[in-house]
Short mmCIF file of C-alpha atoms in Angstrom, two decimals:
data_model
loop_
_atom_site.label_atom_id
_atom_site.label_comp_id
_atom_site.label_asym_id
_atom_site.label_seq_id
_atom_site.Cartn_x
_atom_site.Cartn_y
_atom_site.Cartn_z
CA UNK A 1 206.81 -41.14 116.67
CA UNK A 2 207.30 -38.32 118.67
CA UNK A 3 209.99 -36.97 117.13
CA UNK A 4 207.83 -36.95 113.75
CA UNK A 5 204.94 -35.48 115.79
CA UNK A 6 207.09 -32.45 116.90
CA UNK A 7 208.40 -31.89 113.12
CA UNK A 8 205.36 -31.65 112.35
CA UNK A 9 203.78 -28.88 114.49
CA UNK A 10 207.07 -27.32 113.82
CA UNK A 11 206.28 -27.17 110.13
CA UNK A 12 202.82 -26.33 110.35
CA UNK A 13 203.69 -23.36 112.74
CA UNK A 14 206.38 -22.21 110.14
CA UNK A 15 204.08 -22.47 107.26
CA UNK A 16 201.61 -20.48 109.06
CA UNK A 17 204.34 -17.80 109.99
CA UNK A 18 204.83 -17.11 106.23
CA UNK A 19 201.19 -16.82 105.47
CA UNK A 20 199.40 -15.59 107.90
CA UNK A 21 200.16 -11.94 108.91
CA UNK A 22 197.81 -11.60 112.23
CA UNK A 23 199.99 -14.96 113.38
CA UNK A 24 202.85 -13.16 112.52
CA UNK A 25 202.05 -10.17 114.73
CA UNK A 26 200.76 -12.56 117.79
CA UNK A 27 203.71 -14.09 117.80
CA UNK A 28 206.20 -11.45 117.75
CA UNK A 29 203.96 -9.49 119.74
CA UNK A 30 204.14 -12.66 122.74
CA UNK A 31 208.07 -12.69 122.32
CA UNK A 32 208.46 -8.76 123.30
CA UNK A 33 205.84 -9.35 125.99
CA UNK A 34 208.38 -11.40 127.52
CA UNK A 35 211.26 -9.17 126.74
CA UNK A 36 209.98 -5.75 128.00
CA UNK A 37 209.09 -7.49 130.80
CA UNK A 38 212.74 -7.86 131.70
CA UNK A 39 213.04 -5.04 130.37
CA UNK A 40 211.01 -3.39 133.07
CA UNK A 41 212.21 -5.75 136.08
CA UNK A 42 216.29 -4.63 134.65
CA UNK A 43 215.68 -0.61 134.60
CA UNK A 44 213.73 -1.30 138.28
CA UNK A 45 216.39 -3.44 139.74
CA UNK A 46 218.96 -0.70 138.61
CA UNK A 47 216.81 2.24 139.81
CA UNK A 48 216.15 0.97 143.04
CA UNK A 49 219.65 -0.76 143.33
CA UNK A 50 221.57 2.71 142.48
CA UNK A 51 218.78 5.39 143.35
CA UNK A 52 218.38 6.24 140.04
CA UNK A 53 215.83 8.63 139.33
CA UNK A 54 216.22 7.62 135.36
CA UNK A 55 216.16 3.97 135.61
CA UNK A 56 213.37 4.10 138.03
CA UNK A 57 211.14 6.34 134.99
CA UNK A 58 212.24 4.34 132.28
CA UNK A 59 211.43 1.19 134.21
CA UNK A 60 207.65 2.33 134.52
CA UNK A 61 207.02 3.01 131.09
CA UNK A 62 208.17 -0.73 129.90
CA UNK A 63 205.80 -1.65 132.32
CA UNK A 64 203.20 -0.14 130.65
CA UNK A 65 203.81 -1.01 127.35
CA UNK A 66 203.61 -4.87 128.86
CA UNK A 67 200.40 -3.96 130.03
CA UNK A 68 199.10 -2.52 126.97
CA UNK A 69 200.67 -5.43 124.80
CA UNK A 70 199.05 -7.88 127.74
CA UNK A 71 195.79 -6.13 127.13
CA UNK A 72 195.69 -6.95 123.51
CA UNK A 73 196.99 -10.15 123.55
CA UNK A 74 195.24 -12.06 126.21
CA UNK A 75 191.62 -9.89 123.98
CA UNK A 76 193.03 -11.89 121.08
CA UNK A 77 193.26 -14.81 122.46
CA UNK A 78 189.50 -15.06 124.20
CA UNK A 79 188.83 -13.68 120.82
CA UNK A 80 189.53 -17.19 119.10
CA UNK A 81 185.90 -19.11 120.31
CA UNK A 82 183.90 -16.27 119.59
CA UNK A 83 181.95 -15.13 116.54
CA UNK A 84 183.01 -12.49 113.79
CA UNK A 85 180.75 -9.85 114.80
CA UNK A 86 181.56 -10.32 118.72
CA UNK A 87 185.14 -10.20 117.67
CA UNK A 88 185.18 -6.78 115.82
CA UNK A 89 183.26 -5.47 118.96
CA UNK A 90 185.65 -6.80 121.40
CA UNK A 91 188.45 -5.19 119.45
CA UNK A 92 186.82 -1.43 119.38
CA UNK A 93 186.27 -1.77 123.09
CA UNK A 94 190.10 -3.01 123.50
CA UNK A 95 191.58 -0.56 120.89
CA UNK A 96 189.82 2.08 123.03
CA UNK A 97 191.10 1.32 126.22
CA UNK A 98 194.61 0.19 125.16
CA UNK A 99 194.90 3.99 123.17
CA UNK A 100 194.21 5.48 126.38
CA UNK A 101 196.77 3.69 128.27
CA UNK A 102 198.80 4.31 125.06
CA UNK A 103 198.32 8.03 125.57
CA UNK A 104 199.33 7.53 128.95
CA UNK A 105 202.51 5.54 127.95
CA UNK A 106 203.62 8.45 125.99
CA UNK A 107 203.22 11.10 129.24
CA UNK A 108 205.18 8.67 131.07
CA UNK A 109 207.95 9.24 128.95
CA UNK A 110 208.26 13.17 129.82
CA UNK A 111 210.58 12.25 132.64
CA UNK A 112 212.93 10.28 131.21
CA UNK A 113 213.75 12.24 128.51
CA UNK A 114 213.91 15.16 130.33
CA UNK A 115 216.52 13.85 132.71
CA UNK A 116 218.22 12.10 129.67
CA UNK A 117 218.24 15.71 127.98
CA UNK A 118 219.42 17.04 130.91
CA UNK A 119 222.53 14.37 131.15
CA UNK A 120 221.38 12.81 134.67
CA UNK A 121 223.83 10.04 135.45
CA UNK A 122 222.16 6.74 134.60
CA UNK A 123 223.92 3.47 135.59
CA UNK A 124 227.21 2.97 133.92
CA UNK A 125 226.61 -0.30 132.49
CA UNK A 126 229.82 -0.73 130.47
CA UNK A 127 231.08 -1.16 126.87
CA UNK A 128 230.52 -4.60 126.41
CA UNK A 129 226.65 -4.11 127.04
CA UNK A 130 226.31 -1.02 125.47
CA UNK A 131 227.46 -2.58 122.15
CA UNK A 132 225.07 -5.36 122.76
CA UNK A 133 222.10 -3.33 123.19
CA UNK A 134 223.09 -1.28 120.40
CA UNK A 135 222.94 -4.06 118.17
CA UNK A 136 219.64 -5.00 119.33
CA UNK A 137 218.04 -1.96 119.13
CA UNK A 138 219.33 -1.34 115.07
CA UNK A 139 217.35 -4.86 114.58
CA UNK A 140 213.89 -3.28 116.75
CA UNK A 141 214.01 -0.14 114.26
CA UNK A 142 214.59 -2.18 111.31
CA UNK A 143 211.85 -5.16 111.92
CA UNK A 144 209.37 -1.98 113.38
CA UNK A 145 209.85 0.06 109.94
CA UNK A 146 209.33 -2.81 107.66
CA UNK A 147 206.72 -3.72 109.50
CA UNK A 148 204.95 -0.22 109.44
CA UNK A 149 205.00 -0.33 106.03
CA UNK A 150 203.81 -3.96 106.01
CA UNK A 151 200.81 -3.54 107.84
CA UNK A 152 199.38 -0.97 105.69
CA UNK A 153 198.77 -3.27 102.59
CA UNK A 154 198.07 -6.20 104.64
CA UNK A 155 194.25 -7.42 103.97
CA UNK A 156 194.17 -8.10 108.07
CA UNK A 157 191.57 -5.36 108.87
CA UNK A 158 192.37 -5.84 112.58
CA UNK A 159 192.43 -2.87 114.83
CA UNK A 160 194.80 -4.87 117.13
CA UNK A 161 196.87 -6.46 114.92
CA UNK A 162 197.48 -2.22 113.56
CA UNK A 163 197.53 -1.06 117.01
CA UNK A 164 200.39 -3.68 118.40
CA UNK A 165 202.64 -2.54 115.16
CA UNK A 166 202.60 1.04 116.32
CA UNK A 167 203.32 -0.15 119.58
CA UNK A 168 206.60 -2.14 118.17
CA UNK A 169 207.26 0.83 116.31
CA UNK A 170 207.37 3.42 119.63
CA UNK A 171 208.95 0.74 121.85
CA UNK A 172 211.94 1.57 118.97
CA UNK A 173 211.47 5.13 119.12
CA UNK A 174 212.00 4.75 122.92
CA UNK A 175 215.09 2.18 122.66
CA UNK A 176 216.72 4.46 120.53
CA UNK A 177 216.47 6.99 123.29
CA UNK A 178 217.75 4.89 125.93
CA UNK A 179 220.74 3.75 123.55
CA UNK A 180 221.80 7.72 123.44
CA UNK A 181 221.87 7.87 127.04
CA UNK A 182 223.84 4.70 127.25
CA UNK A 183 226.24 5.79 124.39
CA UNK A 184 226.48 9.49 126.40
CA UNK A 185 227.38 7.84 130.13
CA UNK A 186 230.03 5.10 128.42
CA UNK A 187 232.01 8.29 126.68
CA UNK A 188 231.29 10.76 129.28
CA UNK A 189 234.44 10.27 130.82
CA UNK A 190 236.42 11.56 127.68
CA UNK A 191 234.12 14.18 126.79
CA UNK A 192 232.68 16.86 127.91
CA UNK A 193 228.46 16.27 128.17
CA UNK A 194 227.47 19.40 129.06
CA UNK A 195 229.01 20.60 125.60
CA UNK A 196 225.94 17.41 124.19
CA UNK A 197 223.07 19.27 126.01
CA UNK A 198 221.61 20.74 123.39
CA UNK A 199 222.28 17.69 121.17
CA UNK A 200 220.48 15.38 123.32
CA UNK A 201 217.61 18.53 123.85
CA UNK A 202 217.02 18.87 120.26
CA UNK A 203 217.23 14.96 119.50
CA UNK A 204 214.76 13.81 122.69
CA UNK A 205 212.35 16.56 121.53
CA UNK A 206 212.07 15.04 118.20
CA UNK A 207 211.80 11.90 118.85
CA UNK A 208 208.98 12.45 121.33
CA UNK A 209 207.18 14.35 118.90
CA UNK A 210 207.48 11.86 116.33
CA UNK A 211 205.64 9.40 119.18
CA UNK A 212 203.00 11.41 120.38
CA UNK A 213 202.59 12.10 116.51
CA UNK A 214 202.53 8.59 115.86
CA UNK A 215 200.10 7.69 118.79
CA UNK A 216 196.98 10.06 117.71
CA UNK A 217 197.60 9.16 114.02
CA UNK A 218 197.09 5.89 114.75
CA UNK A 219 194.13 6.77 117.17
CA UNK A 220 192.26 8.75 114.52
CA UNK A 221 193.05 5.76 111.84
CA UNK A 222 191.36 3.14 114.16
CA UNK A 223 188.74 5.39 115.22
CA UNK A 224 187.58 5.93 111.54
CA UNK A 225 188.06 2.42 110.53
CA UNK A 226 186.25 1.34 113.37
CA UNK A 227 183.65 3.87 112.23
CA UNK A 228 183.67 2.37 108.65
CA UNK A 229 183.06 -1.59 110.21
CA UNK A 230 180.50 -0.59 112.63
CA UNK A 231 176.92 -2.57 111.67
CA UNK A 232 174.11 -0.52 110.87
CA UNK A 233 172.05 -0.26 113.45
#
């Protein structure tokens, strides 16, 4: 009886997964909760562990993209016993704040990638991992793409279930930065890095740009679409 009860939930929460898109998005958006979490405890632990100015930076900024994601979700789910109308205001007010602290994410990130463009000496972490996170972060950039492009036909009109999307999307941005420094310290030793300055200069400067570009495009998008929902007075 149990058994059958536990099938069953599992089933319903499947079927739900494939139809509802806002579920969807809740869902995944609870899982990376978790992970940048350890995320942020890891690149602590090794900044405080091996003085590392790097890890230390890098550590702060997954911290605030769990706060930001925290922000949203825990909105969301208060959001659940309370009318339509006192939902869509709710979610202005949160979009508001969590673009702020969004903005703020994305200053956050100045010192890391400038010490990654200038080649300070992160933890050496080893092949094995390195191959393993590389792996991981090709699936965040796929599943963030598709899912930028998903979430502009879907019928959701949520600003929060838009918002944490962007947010998936920049948390790849930003893995794909900490994957070149990885890649940089594991070869370093049969290379020369000062010869991948202005490699890593050019490719960090784009890839921040591409954030912050990101970040107020999706600020002005929720802005007027919050605009466009607002009652008449």
């Amino acid at each position: 009886m149990v058994d059958q009860s536990i099938r069953g939930r599992l089933r319903r929460t499947v079927e739900r997964w494939r139809r509802d898109y806002s579920f969807q998005t809740m869902a995944g958006a609870c899982v990376s909760f978790c992970v940048t979490l350890l995320f942020a405890f890891y690149h602590g632990y090794l900044g405080l562990c091996f003085s590392s100015a790097w890890h230390k930076s890098i550590g702060i900024f997954y911290l605030l993209l769990t706060a930001i994601r925290g922000c949203v979700l825990l909105s969301e789910k208060r959001n659940t016993s309370r009318p339509e109308e006192m939902r869509r205001v709710c979610r202005r007010r949160i979009f508001l704040i969590s673009s702020l602290m969004l903005l703020l994410l994305d200053l956050s990130l100045i010192t890391p990638i400038v010490l990654m463009a200038l080649l300070a000496k992160p933890t050496n972490i080893g092949i094995h991992p390195a191959i393993a996170m590389a792996t991981y972060i090709t699936y965040k950039i796929i599943a963030a793409s598709l899912h930028i492009h998903k979430q502009k036909r879907a019928p959701h009109q949520n600003l929060l279930i838009s918002e944490l999307r962007v947010i998936n999307f920049i948390d790849a941005l930003v893995s794909i930065l900490t994957l070149q420094s990885t890649l940089i310290l594991v070869n370093q030793e049969s290379s020369d890095t000062s010869s991948m300055l202005p490699l890593t200069a050019s490719s960090s400067a784009v890839i921040y740009s591409i954030i912050v570009i990101t970040t107020l495009c999706m600020l002005r998008n929720g802005m007027a679409e919050s605009k466009a929902t607002r009652p008449e007075p």
